[in-house]
mmCIF file of C-alpha atoms in Angstrom:
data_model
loop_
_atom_site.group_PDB
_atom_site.id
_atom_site.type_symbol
_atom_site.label_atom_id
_atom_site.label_comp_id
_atom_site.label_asym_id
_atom_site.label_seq_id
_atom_site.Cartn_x
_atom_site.Cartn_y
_atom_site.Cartn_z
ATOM 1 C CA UNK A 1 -1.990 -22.107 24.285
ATOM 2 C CA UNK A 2 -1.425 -18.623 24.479
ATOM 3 C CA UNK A 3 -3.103 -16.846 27.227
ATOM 4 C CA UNK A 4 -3.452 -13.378 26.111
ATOM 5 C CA UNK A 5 -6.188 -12.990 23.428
ATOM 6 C CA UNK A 6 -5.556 -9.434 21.786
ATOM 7 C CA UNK A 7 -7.835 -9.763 18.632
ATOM 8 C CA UNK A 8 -8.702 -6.979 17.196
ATOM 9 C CA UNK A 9 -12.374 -7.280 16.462
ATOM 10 C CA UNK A 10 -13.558 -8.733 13.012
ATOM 11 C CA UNK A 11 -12.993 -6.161 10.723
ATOM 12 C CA UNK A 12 -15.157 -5.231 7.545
ATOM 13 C CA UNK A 13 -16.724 -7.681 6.240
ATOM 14 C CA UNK A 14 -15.898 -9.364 2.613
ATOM 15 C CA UNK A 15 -18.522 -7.074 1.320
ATOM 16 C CA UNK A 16 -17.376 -4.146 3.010
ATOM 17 C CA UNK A 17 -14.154 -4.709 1.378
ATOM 18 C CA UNK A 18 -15.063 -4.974 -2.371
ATOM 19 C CA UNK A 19 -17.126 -1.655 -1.544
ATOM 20 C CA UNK A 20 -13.826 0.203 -0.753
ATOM 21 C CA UNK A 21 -12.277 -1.454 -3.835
ATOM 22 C CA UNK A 22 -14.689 -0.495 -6.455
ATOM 23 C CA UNK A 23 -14.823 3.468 -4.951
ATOM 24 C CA UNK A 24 -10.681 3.212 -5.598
ATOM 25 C CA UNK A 25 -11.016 2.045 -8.912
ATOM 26 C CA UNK A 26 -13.620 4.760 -9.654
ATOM 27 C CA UNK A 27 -11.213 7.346 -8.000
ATOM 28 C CA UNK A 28 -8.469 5.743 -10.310
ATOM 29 C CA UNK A 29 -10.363 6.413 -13.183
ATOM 30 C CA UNK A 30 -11.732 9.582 -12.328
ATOM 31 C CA UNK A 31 -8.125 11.274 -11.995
ATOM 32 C CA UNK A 32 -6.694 9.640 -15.195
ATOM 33 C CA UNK A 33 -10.000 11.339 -16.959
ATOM 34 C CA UNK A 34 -9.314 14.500 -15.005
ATOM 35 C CA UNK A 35 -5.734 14.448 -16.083
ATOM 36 C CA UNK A 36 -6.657 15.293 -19.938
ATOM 37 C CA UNK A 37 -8.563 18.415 -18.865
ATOM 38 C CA UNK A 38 -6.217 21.819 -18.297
ATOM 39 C CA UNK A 39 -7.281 23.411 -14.736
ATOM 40 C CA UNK A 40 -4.002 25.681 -14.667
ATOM 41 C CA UNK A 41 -3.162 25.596 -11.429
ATOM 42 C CA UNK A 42 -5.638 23.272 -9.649
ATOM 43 C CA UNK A 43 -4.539 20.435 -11.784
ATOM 44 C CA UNK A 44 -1.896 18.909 -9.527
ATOM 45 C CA UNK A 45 -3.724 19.586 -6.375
ATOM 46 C CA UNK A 46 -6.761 17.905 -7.612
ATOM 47 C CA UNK A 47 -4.659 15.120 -8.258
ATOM 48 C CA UNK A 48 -3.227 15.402 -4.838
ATOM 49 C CA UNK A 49 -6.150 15.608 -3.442
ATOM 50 C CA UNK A 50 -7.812 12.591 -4.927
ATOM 51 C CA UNK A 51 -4.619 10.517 -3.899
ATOM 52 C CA UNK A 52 -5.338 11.748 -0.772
ATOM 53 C CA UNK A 53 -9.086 10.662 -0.646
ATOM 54 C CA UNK A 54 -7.748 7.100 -1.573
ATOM 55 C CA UNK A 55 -5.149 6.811 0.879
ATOM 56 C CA UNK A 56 -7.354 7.928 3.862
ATOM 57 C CA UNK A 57 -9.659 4.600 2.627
ATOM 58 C CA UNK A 58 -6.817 2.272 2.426
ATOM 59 C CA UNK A 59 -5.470 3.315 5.713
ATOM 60 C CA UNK A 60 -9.246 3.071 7.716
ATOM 61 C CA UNK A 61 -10.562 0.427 5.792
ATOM 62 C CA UNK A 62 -7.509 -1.855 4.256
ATOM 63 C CA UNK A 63 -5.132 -1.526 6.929
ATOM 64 C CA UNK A 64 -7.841 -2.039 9.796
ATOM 65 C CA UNK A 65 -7.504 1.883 11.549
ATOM 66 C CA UNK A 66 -10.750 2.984 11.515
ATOM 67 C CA UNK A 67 -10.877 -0.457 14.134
ATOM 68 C CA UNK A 68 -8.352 -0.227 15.922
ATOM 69 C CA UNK A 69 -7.224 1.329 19.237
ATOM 70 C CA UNK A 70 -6.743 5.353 19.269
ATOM 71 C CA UNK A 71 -2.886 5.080 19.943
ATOM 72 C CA UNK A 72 -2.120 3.976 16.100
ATOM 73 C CA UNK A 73 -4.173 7.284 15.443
ATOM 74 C CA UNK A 74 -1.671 9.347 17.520
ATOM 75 C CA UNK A 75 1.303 7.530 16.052
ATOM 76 C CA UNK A 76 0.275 8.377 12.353
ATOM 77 C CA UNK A 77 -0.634 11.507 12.858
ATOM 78 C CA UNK A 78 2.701 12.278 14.496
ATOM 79 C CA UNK A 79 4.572 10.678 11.628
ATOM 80 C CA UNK A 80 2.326 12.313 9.157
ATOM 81 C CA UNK A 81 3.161 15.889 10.928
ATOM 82 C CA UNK A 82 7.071 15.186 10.873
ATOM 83 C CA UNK A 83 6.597 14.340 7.134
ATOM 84 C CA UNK A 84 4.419 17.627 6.115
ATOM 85 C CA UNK A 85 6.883 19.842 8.231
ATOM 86 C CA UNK A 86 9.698 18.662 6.357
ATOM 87 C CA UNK A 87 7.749 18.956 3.614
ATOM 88 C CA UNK A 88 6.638 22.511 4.339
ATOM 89 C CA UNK A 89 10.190 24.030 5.186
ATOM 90 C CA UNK A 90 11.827 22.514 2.452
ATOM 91 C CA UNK A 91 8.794 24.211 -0.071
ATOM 92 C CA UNK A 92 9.698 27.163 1.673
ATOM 93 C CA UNK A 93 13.340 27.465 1.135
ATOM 94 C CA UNK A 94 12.523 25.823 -2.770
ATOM 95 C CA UNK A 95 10.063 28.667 -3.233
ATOM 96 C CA UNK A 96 10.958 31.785 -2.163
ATOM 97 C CA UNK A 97 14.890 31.493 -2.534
ATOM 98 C CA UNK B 1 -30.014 -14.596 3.094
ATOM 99 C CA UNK B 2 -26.744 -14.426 2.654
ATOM 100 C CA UNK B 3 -26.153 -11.834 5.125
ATOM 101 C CA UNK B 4 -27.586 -13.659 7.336
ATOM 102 C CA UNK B 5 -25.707 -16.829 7.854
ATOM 103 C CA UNK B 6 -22.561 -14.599 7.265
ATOM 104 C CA UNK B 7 -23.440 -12.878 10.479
ATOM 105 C CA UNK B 8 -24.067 -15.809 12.302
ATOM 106 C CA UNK B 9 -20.333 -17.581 11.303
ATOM 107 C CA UNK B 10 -19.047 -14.431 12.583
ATOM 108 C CA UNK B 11 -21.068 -14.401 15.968
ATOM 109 C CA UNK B 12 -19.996 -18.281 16.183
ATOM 110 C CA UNK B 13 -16.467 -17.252 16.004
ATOM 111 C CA UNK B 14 -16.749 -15.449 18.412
ATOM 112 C CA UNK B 15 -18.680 -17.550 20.525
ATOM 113 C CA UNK B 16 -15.694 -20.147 20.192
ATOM 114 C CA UNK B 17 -13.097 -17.881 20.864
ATOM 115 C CA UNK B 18 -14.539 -16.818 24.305
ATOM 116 C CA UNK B 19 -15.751 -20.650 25.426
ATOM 117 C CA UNK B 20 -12.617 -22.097 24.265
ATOM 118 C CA UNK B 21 -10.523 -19.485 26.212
ATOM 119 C CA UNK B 22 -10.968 -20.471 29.735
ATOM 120 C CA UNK B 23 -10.597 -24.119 28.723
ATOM 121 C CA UNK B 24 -7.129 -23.634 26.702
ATOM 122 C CA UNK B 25 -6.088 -21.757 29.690
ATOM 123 C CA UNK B 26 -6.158 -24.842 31.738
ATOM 124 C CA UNK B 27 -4.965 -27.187 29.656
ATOM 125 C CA UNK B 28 -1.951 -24.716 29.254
ATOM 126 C CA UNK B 29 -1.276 -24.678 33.078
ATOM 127 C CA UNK B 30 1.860 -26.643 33.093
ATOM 128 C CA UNK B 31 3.384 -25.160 29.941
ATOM 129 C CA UNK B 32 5.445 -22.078 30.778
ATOM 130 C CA UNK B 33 3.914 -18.663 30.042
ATOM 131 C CA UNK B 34 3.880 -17.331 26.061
ATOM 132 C CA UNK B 35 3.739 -14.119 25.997
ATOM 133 C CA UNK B 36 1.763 -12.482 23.051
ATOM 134 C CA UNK B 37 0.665 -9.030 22.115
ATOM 135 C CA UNK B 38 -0.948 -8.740 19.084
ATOM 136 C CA UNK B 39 -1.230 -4.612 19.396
ATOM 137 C CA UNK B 40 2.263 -3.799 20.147
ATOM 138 C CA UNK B 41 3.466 -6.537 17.269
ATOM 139 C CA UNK B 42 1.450 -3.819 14.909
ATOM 140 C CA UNK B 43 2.670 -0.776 16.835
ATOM 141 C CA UNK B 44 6.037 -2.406 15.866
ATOM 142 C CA UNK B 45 5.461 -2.944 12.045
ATOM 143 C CA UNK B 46 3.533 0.570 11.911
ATOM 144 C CA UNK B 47 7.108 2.332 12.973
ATOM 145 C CA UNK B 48 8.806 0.153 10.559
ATOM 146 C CA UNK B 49 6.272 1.478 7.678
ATOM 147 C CA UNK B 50 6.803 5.311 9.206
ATOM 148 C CA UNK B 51 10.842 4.740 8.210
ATOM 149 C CA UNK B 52 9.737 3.392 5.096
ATOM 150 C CA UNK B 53 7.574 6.296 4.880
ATOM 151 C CA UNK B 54 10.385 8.834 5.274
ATOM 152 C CA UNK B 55 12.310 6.819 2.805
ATOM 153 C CA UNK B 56 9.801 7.494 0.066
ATOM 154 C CA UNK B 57 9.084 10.882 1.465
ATOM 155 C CA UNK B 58 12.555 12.231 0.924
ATOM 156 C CA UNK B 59 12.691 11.497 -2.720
ATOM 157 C CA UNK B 60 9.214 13.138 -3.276
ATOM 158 C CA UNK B 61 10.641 16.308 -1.515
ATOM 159 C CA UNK B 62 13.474 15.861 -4.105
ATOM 160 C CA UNK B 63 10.689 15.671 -6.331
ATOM 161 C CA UNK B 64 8.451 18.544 -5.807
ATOM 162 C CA UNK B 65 11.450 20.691 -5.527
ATOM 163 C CA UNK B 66 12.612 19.515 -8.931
ATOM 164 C CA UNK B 67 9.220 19.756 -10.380
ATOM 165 C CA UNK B 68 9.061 23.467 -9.328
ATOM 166 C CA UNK B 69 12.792 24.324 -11.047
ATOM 167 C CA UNK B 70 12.119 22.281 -13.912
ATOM 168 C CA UNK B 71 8.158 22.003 -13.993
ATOM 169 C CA UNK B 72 8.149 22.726 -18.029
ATOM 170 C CA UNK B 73 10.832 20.095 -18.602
ATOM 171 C CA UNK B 74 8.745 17.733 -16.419
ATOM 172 C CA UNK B 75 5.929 18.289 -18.506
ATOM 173 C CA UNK B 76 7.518 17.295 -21.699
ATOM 174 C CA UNK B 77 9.407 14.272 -20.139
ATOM 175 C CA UNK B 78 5.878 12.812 -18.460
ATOM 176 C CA UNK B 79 4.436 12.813 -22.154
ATOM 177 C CA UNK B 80 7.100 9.611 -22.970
ATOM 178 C CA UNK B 81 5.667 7.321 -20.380
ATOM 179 C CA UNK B 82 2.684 5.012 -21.140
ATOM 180 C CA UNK B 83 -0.340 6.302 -19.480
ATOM 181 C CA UNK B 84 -2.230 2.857 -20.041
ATOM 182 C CA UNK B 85 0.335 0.692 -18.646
ATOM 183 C CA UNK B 86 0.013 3.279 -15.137
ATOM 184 C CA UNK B 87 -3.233 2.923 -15.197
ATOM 185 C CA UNK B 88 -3.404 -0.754 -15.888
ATOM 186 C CA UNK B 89 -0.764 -1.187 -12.920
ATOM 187 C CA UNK B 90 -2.777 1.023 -10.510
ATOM 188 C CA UNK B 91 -5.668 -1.141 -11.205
ATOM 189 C CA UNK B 92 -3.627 -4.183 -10.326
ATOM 190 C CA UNK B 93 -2.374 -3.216 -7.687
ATOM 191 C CA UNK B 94 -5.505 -1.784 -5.775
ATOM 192 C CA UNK B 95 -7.329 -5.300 -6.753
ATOM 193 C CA UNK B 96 -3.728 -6.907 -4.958
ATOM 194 C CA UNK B 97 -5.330 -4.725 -1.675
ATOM 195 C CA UNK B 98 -8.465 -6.181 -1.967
ATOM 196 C CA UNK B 99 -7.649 -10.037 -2.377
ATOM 197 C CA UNK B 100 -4.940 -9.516 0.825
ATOM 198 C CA UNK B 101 -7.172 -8.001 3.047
ATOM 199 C CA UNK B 102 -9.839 -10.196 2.277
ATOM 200 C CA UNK B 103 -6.983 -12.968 2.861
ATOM 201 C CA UNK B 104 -7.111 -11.695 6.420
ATOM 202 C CA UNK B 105 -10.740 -11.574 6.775
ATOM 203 C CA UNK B 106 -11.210 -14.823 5.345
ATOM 204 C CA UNK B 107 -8.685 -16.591 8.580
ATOM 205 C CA UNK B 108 -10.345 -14.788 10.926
ATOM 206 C CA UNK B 109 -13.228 -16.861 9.586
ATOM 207 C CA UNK B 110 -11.308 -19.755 9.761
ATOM 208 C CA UNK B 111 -11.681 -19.898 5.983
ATOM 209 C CA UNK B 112 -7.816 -21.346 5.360
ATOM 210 C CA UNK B 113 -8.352 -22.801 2.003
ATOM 211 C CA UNK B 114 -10.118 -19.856 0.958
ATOM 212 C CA UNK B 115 -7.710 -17.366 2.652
ATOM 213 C CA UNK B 116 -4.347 -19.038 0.697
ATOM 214 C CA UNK B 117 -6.154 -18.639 -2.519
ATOM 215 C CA UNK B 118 -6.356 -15.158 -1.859
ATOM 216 C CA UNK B 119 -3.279 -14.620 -0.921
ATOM 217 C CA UNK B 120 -1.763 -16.549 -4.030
ATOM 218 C CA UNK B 121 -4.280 -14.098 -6.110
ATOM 219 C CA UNK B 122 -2.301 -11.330 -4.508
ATOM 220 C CA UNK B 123 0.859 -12.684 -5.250
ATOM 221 C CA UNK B 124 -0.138 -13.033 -8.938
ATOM 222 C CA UNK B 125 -0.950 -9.859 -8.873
ATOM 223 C CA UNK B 126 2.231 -8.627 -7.793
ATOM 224 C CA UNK B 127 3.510 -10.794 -10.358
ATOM 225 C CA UNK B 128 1.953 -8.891 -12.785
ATOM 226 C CA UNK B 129 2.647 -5.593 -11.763
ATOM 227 C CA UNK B 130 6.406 -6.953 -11.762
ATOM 228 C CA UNK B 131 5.700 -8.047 -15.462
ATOM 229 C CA UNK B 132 3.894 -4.913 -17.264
ATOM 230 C CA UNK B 133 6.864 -2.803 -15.129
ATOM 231 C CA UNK B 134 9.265 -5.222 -17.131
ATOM 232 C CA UNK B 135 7.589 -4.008 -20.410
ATOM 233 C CA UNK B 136 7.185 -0.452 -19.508
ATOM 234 C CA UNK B 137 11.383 -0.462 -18.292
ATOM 235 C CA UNK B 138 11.783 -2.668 -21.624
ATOM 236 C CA UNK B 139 10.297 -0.279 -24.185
ATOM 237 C CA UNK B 140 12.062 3.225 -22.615
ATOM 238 C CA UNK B 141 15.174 1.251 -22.899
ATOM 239 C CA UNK B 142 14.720 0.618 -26.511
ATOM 240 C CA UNK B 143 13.705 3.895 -27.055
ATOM 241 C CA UNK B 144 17.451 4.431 -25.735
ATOM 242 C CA UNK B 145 15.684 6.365 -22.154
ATOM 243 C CA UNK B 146 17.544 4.610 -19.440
ATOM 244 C CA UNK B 147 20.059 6.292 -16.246
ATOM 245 C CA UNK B 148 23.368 7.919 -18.241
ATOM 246 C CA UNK B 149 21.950 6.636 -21.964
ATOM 247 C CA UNK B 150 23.776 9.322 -24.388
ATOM 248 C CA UNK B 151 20.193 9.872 -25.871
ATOM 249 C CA UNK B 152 18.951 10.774 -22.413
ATOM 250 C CA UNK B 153 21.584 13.082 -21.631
ATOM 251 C CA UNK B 154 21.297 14.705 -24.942
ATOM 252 C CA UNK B 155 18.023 15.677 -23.253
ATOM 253 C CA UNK B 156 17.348 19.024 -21.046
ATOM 254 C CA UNK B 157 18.394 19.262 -18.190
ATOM 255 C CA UNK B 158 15.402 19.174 -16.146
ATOM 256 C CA UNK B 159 13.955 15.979 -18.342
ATOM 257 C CA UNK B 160 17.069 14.329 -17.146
ATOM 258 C CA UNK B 161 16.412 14.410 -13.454
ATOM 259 C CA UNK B 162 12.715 13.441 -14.276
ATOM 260 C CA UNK B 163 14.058 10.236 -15.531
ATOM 261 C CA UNK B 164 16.519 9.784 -13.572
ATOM 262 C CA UNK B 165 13.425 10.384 -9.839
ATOM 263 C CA UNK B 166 11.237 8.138 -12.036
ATOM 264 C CA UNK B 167 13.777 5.177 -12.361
ATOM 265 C CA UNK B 168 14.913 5.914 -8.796
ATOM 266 C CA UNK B 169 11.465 5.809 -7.233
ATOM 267 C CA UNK B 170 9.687 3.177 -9.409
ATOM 268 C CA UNK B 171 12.593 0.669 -9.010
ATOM 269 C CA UNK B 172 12.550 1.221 -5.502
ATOM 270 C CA UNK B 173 8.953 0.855 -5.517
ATOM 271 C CA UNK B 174 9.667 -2.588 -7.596
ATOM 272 C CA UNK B 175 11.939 -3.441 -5.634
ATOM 273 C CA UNK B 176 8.956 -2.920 -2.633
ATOM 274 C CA UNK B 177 6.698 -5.423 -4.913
ATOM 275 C CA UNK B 178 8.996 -7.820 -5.344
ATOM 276 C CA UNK B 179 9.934 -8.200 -1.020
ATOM 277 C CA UNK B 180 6.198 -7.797 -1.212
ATOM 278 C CA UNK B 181 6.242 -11.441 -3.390
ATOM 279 C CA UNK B 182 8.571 -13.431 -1.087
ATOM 280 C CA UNK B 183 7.119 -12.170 2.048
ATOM 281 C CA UNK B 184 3.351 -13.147 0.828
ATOM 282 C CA UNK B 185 5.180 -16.040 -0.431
ATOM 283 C CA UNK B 186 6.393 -17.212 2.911
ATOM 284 C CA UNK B 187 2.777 -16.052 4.634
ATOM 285 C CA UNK B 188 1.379 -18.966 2.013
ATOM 286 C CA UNK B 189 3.067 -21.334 3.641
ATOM 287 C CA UNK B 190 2.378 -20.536 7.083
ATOM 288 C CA UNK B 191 -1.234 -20.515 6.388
ATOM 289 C CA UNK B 192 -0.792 -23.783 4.265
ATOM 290 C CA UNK B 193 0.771 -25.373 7.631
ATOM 291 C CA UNK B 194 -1.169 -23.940 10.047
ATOM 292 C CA UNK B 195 1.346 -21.782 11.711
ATOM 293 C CA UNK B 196 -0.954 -19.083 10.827
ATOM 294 C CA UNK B 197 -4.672 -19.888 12.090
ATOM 295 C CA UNK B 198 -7.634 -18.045 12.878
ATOM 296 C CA UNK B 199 -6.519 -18.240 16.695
ATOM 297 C CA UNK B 200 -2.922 -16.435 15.336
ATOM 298 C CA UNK B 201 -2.713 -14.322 12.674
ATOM 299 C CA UNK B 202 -1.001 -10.960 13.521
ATOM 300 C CA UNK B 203 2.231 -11.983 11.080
ATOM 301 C CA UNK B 204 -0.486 -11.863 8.271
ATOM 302 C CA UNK B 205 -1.705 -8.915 9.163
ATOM 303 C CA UNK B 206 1.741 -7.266 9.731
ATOM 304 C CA UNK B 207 2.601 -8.412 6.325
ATOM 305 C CA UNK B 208 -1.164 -7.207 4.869
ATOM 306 C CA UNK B 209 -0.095 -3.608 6.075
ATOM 307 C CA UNK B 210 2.802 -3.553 4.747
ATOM 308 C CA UNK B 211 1.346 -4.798 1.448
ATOM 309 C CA UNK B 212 -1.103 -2.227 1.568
ATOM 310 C CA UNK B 213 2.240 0.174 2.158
ATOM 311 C CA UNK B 214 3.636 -0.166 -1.291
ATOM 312 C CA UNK B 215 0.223 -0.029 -2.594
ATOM 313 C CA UNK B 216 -0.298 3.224 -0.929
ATOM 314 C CA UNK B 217 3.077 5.073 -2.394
ATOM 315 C CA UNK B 218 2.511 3.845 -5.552
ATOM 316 C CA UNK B 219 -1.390 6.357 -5.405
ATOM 317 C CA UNK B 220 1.195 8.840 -4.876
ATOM 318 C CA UNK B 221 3.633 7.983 -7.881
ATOM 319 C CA UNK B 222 0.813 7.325 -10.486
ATOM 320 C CA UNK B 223 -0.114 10.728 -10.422
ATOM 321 C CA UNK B 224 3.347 12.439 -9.975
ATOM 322 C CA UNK B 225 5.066 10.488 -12.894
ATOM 323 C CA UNK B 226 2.210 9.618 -15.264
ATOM 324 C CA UNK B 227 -0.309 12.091 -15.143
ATOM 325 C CA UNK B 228 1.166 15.421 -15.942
ATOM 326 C CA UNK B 229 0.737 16.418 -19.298
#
């Protein structure tokens, strides 16, 4: 057999997991009931923001990060950066042309 | 109680994994040296998920630059698409993340049986998302809203290009679910023959993130497409 045992440790348990799945449905709900009320200007940044709030969970919880080593930190974050700055100069040049 | 003998399968596993180690190690003497890393495997399906990232990135800097030009026309377009079917989808789809990573915990358990039925549940799922999406498409094409319909481009401007980012990035999303199917399809299978075990199951995982991938830019379009009113 193979002689290099990388496991990564045991995760969340099943429990863990149905924890994080009921706080995303709630979220789910939350922004659909949020949608019908008019906040001007916060509306699509609270919306943002809670898609935010349920991606951080998925990515720590459902794809194992919170777990694993401190390297897949580094690479996200750097793809995460490369993504807002394009992001950022491209609002830029959209918004004050 | 239950917690209980829960922890104690998982401190067993364990147990087995480092006795059974030193063992397999001599027994595998003679066979030539397989080389495995699990980490790097993921490091290598994380950069394919950044590409995919960018992929879906790009069109939502299409879209917020769109949405500021044409954010009225936006608002009027986003009142034609069915709020319950988003929502029923999101719901699916989130409950698809829960049965595959529990697919995952459940073979680190050596729970096989267990672990294909969740994965199967996931596929259904996706199956279902694939299904309402075929309604949803199905009624805006009867209403005569589909890419270069002449009652779409009798439309403003600005409500054209909302239609024509939210067929763009919803197909491709679909089109996500549906690689999504066949490769969950083919993890099935490996788990059915034991090519995936709890001693090897990185290509399950690999395939669990990039599940979790779609189900991640579709938070992102459930807002942007169905929620602005």
């Amino acid at each position: 057999m193979e002689i290099t045992h990388t496991h990564s440790k045991s995760h969340t348990g099943y429990g863990g997991y149905v924890l994080i799945w009921l706080i995303l449905i709630g979220l789910t709900v939350l922004t659909v009931s949020v949608s019908g009320i008019d906040f001007g200007n916060a509306t699509l940044p609270l919306a943002l923001l809670i898609a935010t709030i349920k991606s951080v969970l998925v990515i720590n919880i459902f794809m194992h990060i919170k777990h694993e080593d401190k390297i897949f930190r580094l690479f996200i974050g750097v793809a995460l950066l490369i993504l807002i700055v394009a992001f950022v100069f491209t609002a830029f040049d959209v918004f004050f042309r | 109680m239950r917690e209980a003998t829960y922890n104690e399968q998982v401190t067993d596993g364990t147990m087995n994994i480092k006795e059974t180690n030193p063992i397999s190690h001599a027994v595998s003497e003679p066979h030539p040296h397989v080389h495995r890393d699990d980490i790097g495997s993921k490091l290598g399906m994380w950069l394919f998920l950044f590409t995919e990232i960018l992929l879906f990135g790009g069109l939502f800097i299409l879209y917020m630059a769109y949405r500021f030009q044409y954010s009225e026309a936006f608002h009027i377009a986003a009142r034609d698409l069915n709020v319950n079917i988003g929502t029923l989808n999101t719901i699916i789809l989130l409950t698809s993340s829960l049965t595959m990573a529990l697919s995952i915990a459940a073979i680190q358990k050596g729970k096989r049986i267990l672990s294909m039925t969740l994965i199967a549940s996931t596929i259904a799922f996706a199956a279902a998302f694939m299904v309402n999406k075929y309604f949803e498409w199905g009624a805006k094409f009867a209403h005569g809203i589909y890419p270069g319909s002449s009652h779409l481009l009798e439309k403003e401007k600005g409500e054209i290009i909302f239609f024509g980012l939210y067929y763009s990035m919803t197909g491709l999303h679909g089109i996500h679910v549906m690689v999504g199917i066949i490769l969950l399809s083919i993890m099935f299978v490996s788990v059915w023959r034991g090519k995936t075990n709890p001693d090897k199951f990185i290509i399950l995982e690999n395939s669990g993130l990039y599940w979790h991938l779609v189900d991640l830019i579709w938070i992102f379009l459930f807002p942007l497409f169905y929620l602005i009113h």
